[in-house]
Amino acid sequence: ASESEARDLVIIGGGVAGYVAAIKAGQEGMKVTCIEKRGTLGGTCLNVGCIPSKSLLNNSHLYHQILHDTKHRGIEVGDVKLNLAQLMKAKDTSVTGLTKGVEFLLKKNGVEYIKGTGSFQDEHTVKVELNDGGETSVTGKNILIATGSEVTPFPGLTIDEQTVISSTGAIALEKVPEKMIVIGGGIIGLEMASVWSRLGAQVTVVEYLDQIGGPGMDTEIAKSIQKILKKQGIIFKTGTKVVSGEKISSNEVKVEVDSAKGGKPETLDADVVLVAIGRRPYTGGLGLENIGLELDDRGRVIIDSEYRTKIPHIRCVGDVTFGPMLAHKAEEEAVAVVEYIKKGYGHVNYGCIPAVMYTFPEVAWVGQSEQDLKKAGIPYRVGTFPFSANSRAKTNLDTDGMVKMLADPETDRILGIHIIGPNAGEMIAEGTLALEYGASSEDIARTCHAHPTLAEAFKEAAMATHGKAIHY
Ligand code: FAD
Ligand code: NAD
């Protein structure tokens, strides 16, 4: 194609990173093409990640609560039955509604959407193998790599999504397993363990580290949520490494585990094993070799602070490059990268990206953990407030959890906020805003919070950080 036909921006990947960049660029008046091979937009997050997992978490929680947590509230229910097919259908309805919604938004913003697999032919041309057959190519003044990530496989255990599953199989099982082993006690492991344990499976989570929750979770919080999840019936083997595994039949898998510190090996068996040991950047078939782009030792596309690869008009954002693999991080980067292209400046504060684990109660945090601060030799002050002392949590009969704040002892500036609580994922937005604005714990403590709300625990933790809480 000639230069005059070149698009302002060609995006490879229609996940959160790709579709958000497409919408933003469309809004900026750019001529944009977005190439996605999946057949639907929204990537991992909308199709097989954030959205379907939250549907299952929400409805399995409701089911579990109706079964086990109504009588003492004065609600007597009759025969409660699980209709797994309908549970999955409700999930699919949410997914389809949202992915179609994204397609509508691309159209509304004048984005050309091509269903196919993109690969670099040269520095300005992307060849597309169309899903419907045939081939085309698109020329771009700027090209954005937004190809996301894929499941990290476990050597020796081939994922068939029935017996040996990844998160994609875990959101689509057709029957509740009797016994399930989860390899990896990170966020995927714990969210999926929660879903299937609530629906009736006996779930064992094997985690290599001494603490669950994956990277970034505060150790005190991780210990506390582990106790809560254990009470809910999940079995934990921490400090334990899965060394090998074998599928025996379509409903039997064995895994060998070893104490991380040395000790007795053990064999565990289950009818389903979930591999949740992390995700890795996805660049398969992208033809990076055709343009001489190299990856780092973890397979990530190397970029500078303005998301440029070493070929300046080719940029990259989302899971396929550096930083936490989170949808909202991808979204922030997608907006920023378009701003860099269009205006020459953009902004993402990497010190201020919240993380949420959607178990019950939820766990959420932003900023640094206590162990991060200790390791970096940064002095800090801690303030905590338990939900057991919060009036709303007490009336709701949901008192597990707490708010923990870390602040600079000299300036009182907030350094990190960590929450376990029924509404932690929503509450962390307040903490993120505080951190982004450089607030002190006193700023939060002097902000009026409505009564009776769970958010008062947030305010009281701030009071406890530089002085004393009222109700504890
Ligand atoms: P992706 O969403 O992976 O999108 C990349 C897209 O590019 C894919 O659709 C792929 O088909 C396409 N693609 C790849 N190569 C090509 C090519 N050559 N040509 C055309 N198209 C191509 N994050 C959260 O913040 N909150 C959550 O609650 C959460 N829950 C999750 C639950 C699960 C089970 C999983 C697996 C992940 C979850 N995540 C969550 C992580 C989140 O899904 C990712 O961080 C996010 O999807 C990253 O967006 P992305 O656009 O960079 O990549
Ligand atoms: P993770 O990195 O969070 O956790 C993987 C865990 O597996 C680690 O704790 C690791 O120590 C453990 N592990 C690795 N090898 C092991 C072995 N052989 N035996 C026992 N344990 C082992 O990865 P994940 O949970 O797979 O999640 C992948 C990505 O998806 C993460 O970046 C996560 O942030 C993202 N995600 C986010 C959400 C959310 O925001 N709610 C939900 C799901 C996924």
XYZ file of C-alpha atoms and ligand atoms in Angstrom:
569
model
C 0.000 0.000 0.000
C 1.210 3.501 -0.711
C 2.066 6.019 2.022
C -1.095 8.021 1.229
C -3.208 5.002 2.198
C -1.315 4.430 5.432
C -3.410 4.370 8.578
C -2.383 6.683 11.444
C -2.377 3.708 13.793
C -2.517 -0.050 13.234
C -3.137 -2.052 16.402
C -2.359 -5.767 16.632
C -4.584 -7.262 19.340
C -8.104 -6.276 20.367
C -7.792 -6.982 24.100
C -8.174 -4.294 26.754
C -4.893 -2.683 25.672
C -5.721 -2.806 21.968
C -9.393 -1.859 21.986
C -8.943 1.001 24.467
C -6.098 2.414 22.345
C -8.338 2.062 19.279
C -11.208 3.987 20.884
C -8.908 6.696 22.250
C -7.165 7.117 18.873
C -10.559 7.259 17.132
C -11.619 9.977 19.566
C -8.439 11.878 18.681
C -9.451 11.855 15.023
C -6.865 9.307 13.924
C -7.462 6.738 11.183
C -7.241 3.469 13.088
C -7.263 -0.234 12.263
C -7.512 -2.867 14.998
C -6.634 -6.476 14.135
C -7.932 -9.266 16.399
C -7.793 -12.971 15.696
C -10.097 -14.304 18.438
C -13.312 -13.511 16.596
C -14.506 -11.279 19.434
C -13.005 -8.162 20.995
C -11.979 -7.672 24.631
C -9.090 -10.163 24.739
C -8.333 -12.377 27.695
C -10.075 -10.059 30.135
C -13.536 -9.987 28.599
C -13.562 -13.430 26.997
C -11.790 -15.772 29.409
C -10.434 -13.647 32.275
C -11.706 -10.815 34.462
C -15.322 -10.854 33.346
C -16.301 -14.551 33.230
C -14.351 -15.257 36.429
C -16.170 -12.461 38.261
C -19.532 -13.737 37.062
C -18.723 -17.163 38.514
C -17.307 -15.646 41.703
C -20.406 -13.539 42.235
C -22.948 -16.286 41.605
C -21.042 -19.055 43.389
C -20.809 -16.743 46.412
C -24.542 -16.198 46.312
C -25.152 -19.956 46.102
C -22.767 -20.664 48.967
C -24.276 -17.906 51.069
C -27.829 -19.173 50.502
C -26.678 -22.656 51.503
C -24.665 -21.741 54.582
C -25.276 -18.178 55.671
C -28.986 -17.427 55.844
C -30.500 -19.171 58.869
C -28.952 -16.895 61.487
C -30.117 -13.909 59.421
C -33.697 -15.058 59.806
C -34.092 -16.455 56.336
C -35.182 -20.046 55.967
C -34.764 -21.430 52.492
C -36.054 -24.688 51.061
C -34.337 -26.980 48.682
C -31.337 -25.182 47.185
C -29.984 -26.665 43.983
C -27.090 -25.820 41.755
C -27.819 -25.504 38.056
C -24.282 -25.374 36.716
C -25.349 -25.078 33.081
C -27.411 -21.971 33.929
C -24.556 -20.539 36.022
C -22.318 -20.860 32.951
C -25.020 -19.409 30.699
C -25.322 -16.334 32.917
C -21.556 -15.921 32.618
C -21.687 -16.279 28.831
C -24.463 -13.689 28.590
C -22.325 -11.137 30.452
C -19.325 -11.896 28.251
C -21.251 -11.655 24.978
C -22.976 -8.429 26.026
C -19.662 -6.804 26.849
C -17.665 -8.002 23.830
C -20.469 -6.880 21.501
C -20.528 -3.565 23.360
C -16.840 -3.080 22.595
C -17.448 -3.820 18.921
C -20.144 -1.133 18.924
C -17.745 1.351 20.560
C -15.093 0.723 17.903
C -17.674 1.368 15.183
C -18.910 4.485 16.941
C -15.358 5.849 17.013
C -14.675 5.105 13.362
C -12.215 2.269 13.975
C -11.713 -0.306 11.237
C -11.874 -3.765 12.858
C -10.274 -6.661 10.986
C -10.852 -10.229 12.180
C -7.589 -12.028 11.545
C -4.029 -12.738 12.639
C -1.550 -9.939 12.147
C 2.177 -10.324 11.537
C 4.927 -7.905 10.589
C 5.908 -7.996 6.954
C 8.155 -4.969 7.334
C 8.446 -1.981 9.680
C 5.306 -0.321 8.311
C 3.275 -3.219 6.966
C 1.182 -5.758 8.847
C 0.036 -8.795 6.923
C -3.324 -10.184 8.084
C -4.478 -13.739 7.625
C -8.207 -13.262 7.703
C -10.349 -15.507 9.927
C -12.721 -16.020 7.003
C -9.883 -17.071 4.706
C -7.657 -15.014 2.482
C -5.129 -12.378 3.289
C -4.777 -8.626 3.323
C -2.201 -6.118 4.480
C -2.376 -2.790 6.277
C 0.182 -0.025 6.332
C 0.568 2.116 9.432
C 2.399 5.342 10.211
C 2.350 3.984 13.758
C 1.898 0.377 14.856
C 0.927 -0.794 18.329
C 1.702 -4.295 19.593
C -1.009 -5.296 22.095
C -0.951 -9.085 21.808
C -1.285 -9.817 25.534
C -0.310 -12.982 27.359
C -0.977 -16.702 27.575
C -0.935 -19.363 30.294
C 2.499 -20.521 31.454
C 2.428 -24.297 30.935
C 3.560 -26.770 33.580
C 6.144 -29.175 32.156
C 4.754 -32.689 31.791
C 1.116 -31.735 32.275
C -0.481 -31.033 28.904
C -3.485 -28.773 29.241
C -6.597 -30.425 27.756
C -9.064 -28.050 29.510
C -11.032 -31.050 30.879
C -8.791 -32.901 33.319
C -5.701 -30.706 33.254
C -7.065 -27.196 32.998
C -5.893 -23.602 32.785
C -8.069 -20.698 33.917
C -9.889 -21.017 30.577
C -11.043 -24.548 31.458
C -11.723 -23.487 35.039
C -14.411 -21.040 33.903
C -16.131 -23.650 31.753
C -16.203 -26.998 33.598
C -19.352 -28.977 32.873
C -19.505 -30.655 36.249
C -18.248 -29.897 39.719
C -15.096 -31.949 40.352
C -14.997 -34.048 43.491
C -11.358 -33.241 44.118
C -9.409 -30.432 42.551
C -5.744 -29.578 42.879
C -4.671 -26.036 42.146
C -1.011 -25.575 41.275
C -0.130 -22.030 42.315
C -1.752 -19.966 45.062
C -1.660 -16.670 43.149
C -4.741 -14.675 42.238
C -6.037 -17.047 39.555
C -5.492 -20.037 41.847
C -7.360 -18.482 44.759
C -10.249 -17.038 42.741
C -10.868 -20.354 40.972
C -10.337 -22.354 44.175
C -13.055 -20.190 45.746
C -15.512 -20.782 42.885
C -15.171 -24.576 42.815
C -14.910 -25.019 46.550
C -18.153 -23.039 47.002
C -19.837 -25.238 44.386
C -18.835 -28.357 46.309
C -15.370 -29.516 45.226
C -12.702 -30.417 47.743
C -9.942 -28.043 46.678
C -6.247 -28.238 47.593
C -4.030 -25.292 46.705
C -0.314 -26.050 46.420
C 1.857 -22.939 46.645
C 5.631 -22.909 46.356
C 6.141 -19.803 48.503
C 5.348 -19.557 52.211
C 2.635 -17.054 51.423
C -0.370 -17.150 49.107
C -1.720 -14.299 46.961
C 1.036 -13.957 44.359
C 3.456 -11.070 44.075
C 2.635 -7.805 45.872
C 0.253 -8.953 48.583
C 1.220 -7.758 52.065
C 2.390 -10.736 54.166
C 0.129 -9.976 57.148
C -2.867 -9.671 54.819
C -1.897 -12.879 52.976
C -1.748 -14.817 56.265
C -5.089 -13.428 57.310
C -6.919 -14.256 54.050
C -5.396 -17.740 54.083
C -7.008 -18.346 57.501
C -10.351 -17.058 56.225
C -10.243 -19.198 53.066
C -9.195 -22.214 55.132
C -12.283 -21.697 57.296
C -14.302 -21.783 54.068
C -12.926 -25.259 53.348
C -9.955 -24.725 51.026
C -6.937 -26.860 51.904
C -3.536 -25.161 51.616
C -0.085 -26.595 51.150
C 2.259 -23.633 51.238
C 6.033 -23.862 51.033
C 5.325 -26.821 48.754
C 6.388 -27.223 45.166
C 4.651 -29.312 42.552
C 7.576 -31.088 40.915
C 5.764 -33.248 38.384
C 2.344 -34.399 37.322
C 0.722 -37.109 35.287
C -2.717 -37.542 33.779
C -3.775 -41.120 34.529
C -7.204 -41.049 32.884
C -9.922 -38.572 31.930
C -10.871 -38.255 35.599
C -7.648 -38.878 37.433
C -4.458 -36.840 37.714
C -1.568 -37.324 40.096
C 0.921 -34.676 41.120
C 4.160 -35.081 43.026
C 4.795 -32.375 45.585
C 7.903 -31.628 47.541
C 8.503 -29.348 50.475
C 10.205 -26.228 49.094
C 12.773 -26.474 51.870
C 13.433 -30.158 51.295
C 11.526 -32.868 53.103
C 9.184 -35.681 52.307
C 7.799 -35.857 48.772
C 4.097 -36.654 48.558
C 1.669 -37.724 45.826
C -1.692 -35.994 45.570
C -4.519 -37.089 43.342
C -7.625 -35.411 42.025
C -10.093 -35.595 39.193
C -9.104 -32.145 37.929
C -5.885 -30.172 38.235
C -5.705 -26.439 37.570
C -2.384 -25.049 36.393
C -2.153 -21.463 37.682
C 1.550 -20.725 37.902
C 1.441 -17.432 36.034
C 1.083 -16.048 32.533
C 3.707 -15.205 29.931
C 3.830 -12.570 27.185
C 2.386 -13.723 23.867
C 4.204 -12.890 20.634
C 3.753 -16.169 18.737
C 3.462 -15.779 14.956
C 3.856 -11.996 15.156
C 6.891 -11.999 12.874
C 9.037 -9.868 15.179
C 12.073 -11.482 13.555
C 11.107 -9.811 10.251
C 11.704 -6.396 11.787
C 14.548 -7.333 14.137
C 12.673 -6.748 17.407
C 14.042 -8.736 20.321
C 12.424 -9.860 23.560
C 13.878 -9.756 27.065
C 14.704 -12.925 29.026
C 11.049 -13.262 30.115
C 9.673 -12.939 26.577
C 8.530 -9.328 26.989
C 8.718 -6.785 24.175
C 11.357 -4.231 25.178
C 10.126 -0.621 25.281
C 11.203 2.787 26.604
C 9.225 5.041 28.947
C 7.092 6.258 26.015
C 6.203 2.666 25.009
C 8.508 2.813 21.935
C 10.348 -0.260 20.788
C 13.741 0.327 19.202
C 11.792 1.098 16.020
C 10.269 4.374 17.233
C 6.957 4.227 15.331
C 6.280 0.706 16.684
C 5.070 0.848 20.278
C 3.776 -1.747 22.711
C 1.479 -1.850 25.782
C -0.356 -4.312 28.039
C 0.494 -7.825 29.224
C 3.016 -8.396 26.415
C 5.436 -5.877 27.903
C 6.709 -4.841 31.373
C 4.618 -4.326 34.506
C 1.799 -6.109 36.288
C -0.514 -8.177 34.090
C -3.706 -6.321 34.943
C -6.510 -5.064 32.740
C -6.636 -1.593 34.289
C -2.866 -1.214 33.854
C -3.272 -2.142 30.165
C -6.078 0.398 29.872
C -4.030 3.235 31.408
C -1.144 2.453 29.070
C -3.445 2.326 26.049
C -4.660 5.868 26.692
C -1.136 7.105 27.448
C 0.423 5.583 24.324
C -2.112 7.297 22.061
C -1.416 10.575 23.860
C 2.314 10.102 23.287
C 1.716 9.488 19.578
C -0.718 12.348 19.151
C 0.549 14.972 21.602
C 4.005 13.867 22.690
C 3.120 13.356 26.358
C 1.167 10.862 28.459
C 0.961 9.644 32.053
C 0.812 6.375 33.975
C 1.777 6.296 37.658
C 3.168 2.788 38.131
C 3.471 3.338 41.883
C -0.270 3.715 42.078
C -1.889 0.741 40.347
C -4.424 -1.049 42.547
C -4.713 -4.832 42.738
C -7.839 -6.722 43.736
C -8.435 -10.393 44.463
C -12.152 -11.122 44.161
C -12.467 -13.822 46.797
C -14.920 -13.399 49.657
C -13.963 -11.266 51.414
C -12.063 -9.410 48.727
C -8.430 -8.423 49.123
C -7.252 -5.137 47.647
C -4.141 -3.061 47.855
C -2.275 -0.139 46.360
C 1.256 1.150 46.891
C 3.884 -0.636 48.917
C 3.521 -3.585 51.278
C 5.141 -3.759 54.694
C 7.708 -6.259 53.400
C 8.517 -3.954 50.423
C 9.200 -1.061 52.810
C 11.313 -3.196 55.146
C 13.357 -4.487 52.216
C 13.932 -0.988 50.879
C 14.823 0.296 54.380
C 12.049 2.887 54.238
C 10.714 3.887 57.679
C 6.936 3.666 58.084
C 4.089 3.854 60.561
C 1.184 1.361 60.543
C -2.465 1.960 61.352
C -5.078 -0.780 61.225
C -8.796 -1.024 61.809
C -10.719 -4.331 61.881
C -14.141 -4.678 60.279
C -15.271 -6.391 63.499
C -15.310 -2.864 65.006
C -17.169 -1.289 62.079
C -20.907 -0.766 62.568
C -21.942 -1.575 58.989
C -19.871 -4.765 58.855
C -21.443 -5.793 62.165
C -24.992 -5.151 60.922
C -24.197 -7.032 57.722
C -22.812 -9.930 59.811
C -19.678 -9.839 57.645
C -16.881 -8.840 59.972
C -13.864 -10.696 58.614
C -11.013 -8.460 57.516
C -9.363 -5.128 58.157
C -7.919 -1.969 56.675
C -4.187 -1.452 57.048
C -2.395 1.781 56.185
C 1.292 2.478 55.940
C 2.530 6.058 56.101
C 5.786 7.977 56.324
C 6.498 8.662 60.029
C 7.880 12.149 59.272
C 5.532 13.528 56.619
C 2.559 11.196 57.236
C 2.300 10.697 53.445
C 0.512 7.420 52.601
C 2.892 4.732 51.300
C 0.548 1.762 50.964
C -2.998 0.626 51.722
C -4.063 -3.001 52.184
C -7.624 -4.159 52.739
C -9.410 -7.439 53.360
C -13.135 -6.911 53.391
C -16.429 -7.564 51.650
C -16.102 -4.412 49.563
C -12.325 -4.057 49.397
C -12.235 -3.856 45.587
C -14.450 -0.771 45.592
C -12.909 0.742 48.716
C -9.380 0.654 47.266
C -10.430 3.331 44.752
C -10.454 5.820 47.628
C -6.991 4.682 48.658
C -5.716 4.918 45.085
C -6.995 8.474 44.784
C -5.361 9.357 48.108
C -2.038 7.886 46.989
C -2.214 9.550 43.569
C -2.801 12.932 45.217
C -0.019 12.372 47.755
C -2.457 12.475 50.679
C -1.416 12.066 54.314
C -3.259 9.730 56.671
C -4.495 12.867 58.453
C -6.040 14.124 55.174
C -8.134 10.945 55.046
C -8.912 10.997 58.755
C -10.219 14.573 58.475
C -12.465 13.677 55.519
C -16.075 13.073 56.554
C -17.249 9.530 55.685
C -20.944 8.601 55.675
C -22.338 6.526 58.525
C -22.948 3.603 58.665
C -20.599 2.492 55.870
C -17.716 0.078 55.511
C -15.705 3.090 54.318
C -15.636 4.339 57.912
C -13.162 1.538 58.603
C -10.960 3.191 55.995
C -11.171 6.539 57.764
C -10.546 4.951 61.168
C -7.474 3.089 59.891
C -6.182 6.510 58.766
C -6.922 7.893 62.260
C -5.004 4.972 63.760
C -2.040 5.649 61.467
C -1.144 9.037 62.949
C -3.177 8.978 66.157
C -6.024 6.873 67.518
C -9.157 5.376 66.032
C -12.402 6.197 67.852
C -14.100 2.803 67.768
C -11.179 0.482 68.456
P -5.110 -9.657 26.131
O -6.345 -9.371 26.868
O -4.501 -10.994 26.258
O -5.440 -9.337 24.602
C -4.563 -9.593 23.555
C -5.381 -9.958 22.325
O -4.512 -9.994 21.218
C -6.026 -11.341 22.400
O -7.410 -11.253 22.230
C -5.374 -12.133 21.276
O -6.283 -12.996 20.609
C -4.916 -11.019 20.345
N -3.775 -11.384 19.515
C -2.587 -11.926 19.899
N -1.744 -12.053 18.854
C -2.427 -11.594 17.778
C -2.098 -11.464 16.411
N -0.894 -11.809 15.941
N -3.034 -10.968 15.564
C -4.253 -10.592 16.019
N -4.617 -10.677 17.304
C -3.714 -11.163 18.170
N -6.965 -8.442 35.338
C -7.588 -7.523 36.120
O -7.183 -6.358 36.137
N -8.658 -7.875 36.895
C -9.132 -9.131 36.927
O -10.106 -9.404 37.637
C -8.497 -10.112 36.129
N -8.949 -11.382 36.131
C -8.339 -12.308 35.326
C -8.799 -13.613 35.377
C -8.212 -14.578 34.592
C -8.733 -15.978 34.652
C -7.132 -14.226 33.723
C -6.489 -15.246 32.845
C -6.661 -12.920 33.691
C -7.250 -11.953 34.493
N -6.793 -10.627 34.514
C -7.397 -9.712 35.322
C -5.676 -10.183 33.659
C -6.211 -9.466 32.392
O -7.043 -10.360 31.695
C -5.053 -9.016 31.506
O -4.160 -8.206 32.237
C -5.571 -8.217 30.306
O -6.444 -8.992 29.536
C -4.397 -7.725 29.444
O -4.865 -7.068 28.308
P -4.048 -7.089 26.932
O -4.905 -6.347 25.963
O -2.664 -6.650 27.156
O -3.961 -8.620 26.508
P 0.723 -15.448 39.852
O 2.083 -15.120 39.402
O -0.086 -14.403 40.520
O 0.755 -16.695 40.852
C 1.362 -17.904 40.524
C 1.765 -18.619 41.799
O 2.186 -19.926 41.474
C 2.922 -17.941 42.530
O 2.521 -17.638 43.841
C 4.048 -18.981 42.458
O 4.864 -18.986 43.603
C 3.266 -20.292 42.311
N 4.015 -21.397 41.679
C 4.777 -21.341 40.553
N 5.281 -22.565 40.277
C 4.820 -23.424 41.232
C 4.994 -24.825 41.481
N 5.708 -25.594 40.682
N 4.386 -25.371 42.548
C 3.629 -24.602 43.370
N 3.436 -23.277 43.179
C 4.019 -22.679 42.120
O -0.032 -16.003 38.537
P -1.547 -16.395 38.267
O -2.321 -16.514 39.518
O -1.489 -17.541 37.322
O -2.074 -15.117 37.500
C -1.514 -14.698 36.255
C -1.720 -13.225 36.029
O -3.094 -12.911 35.844
C -1.227 -12.404 37.199
O -0.406 -11.380 36.699
C -2.465 -11.842 37.810
O -2.260 -10.543 38.333
C -3.456 -11.804 36.649
N -4.803 -11.982 37.206
C -5.360 -10.956 37.916
C -6.586 -11.115 38.524
C -7.164 -9.992 39.296
O -6.700 -8.879 39.172
N -8.204 -10.224 40.111
C -7.253 -12.322 38.440
C -6.667 -13.349 37.747
C -5.445 -13.144 37.128
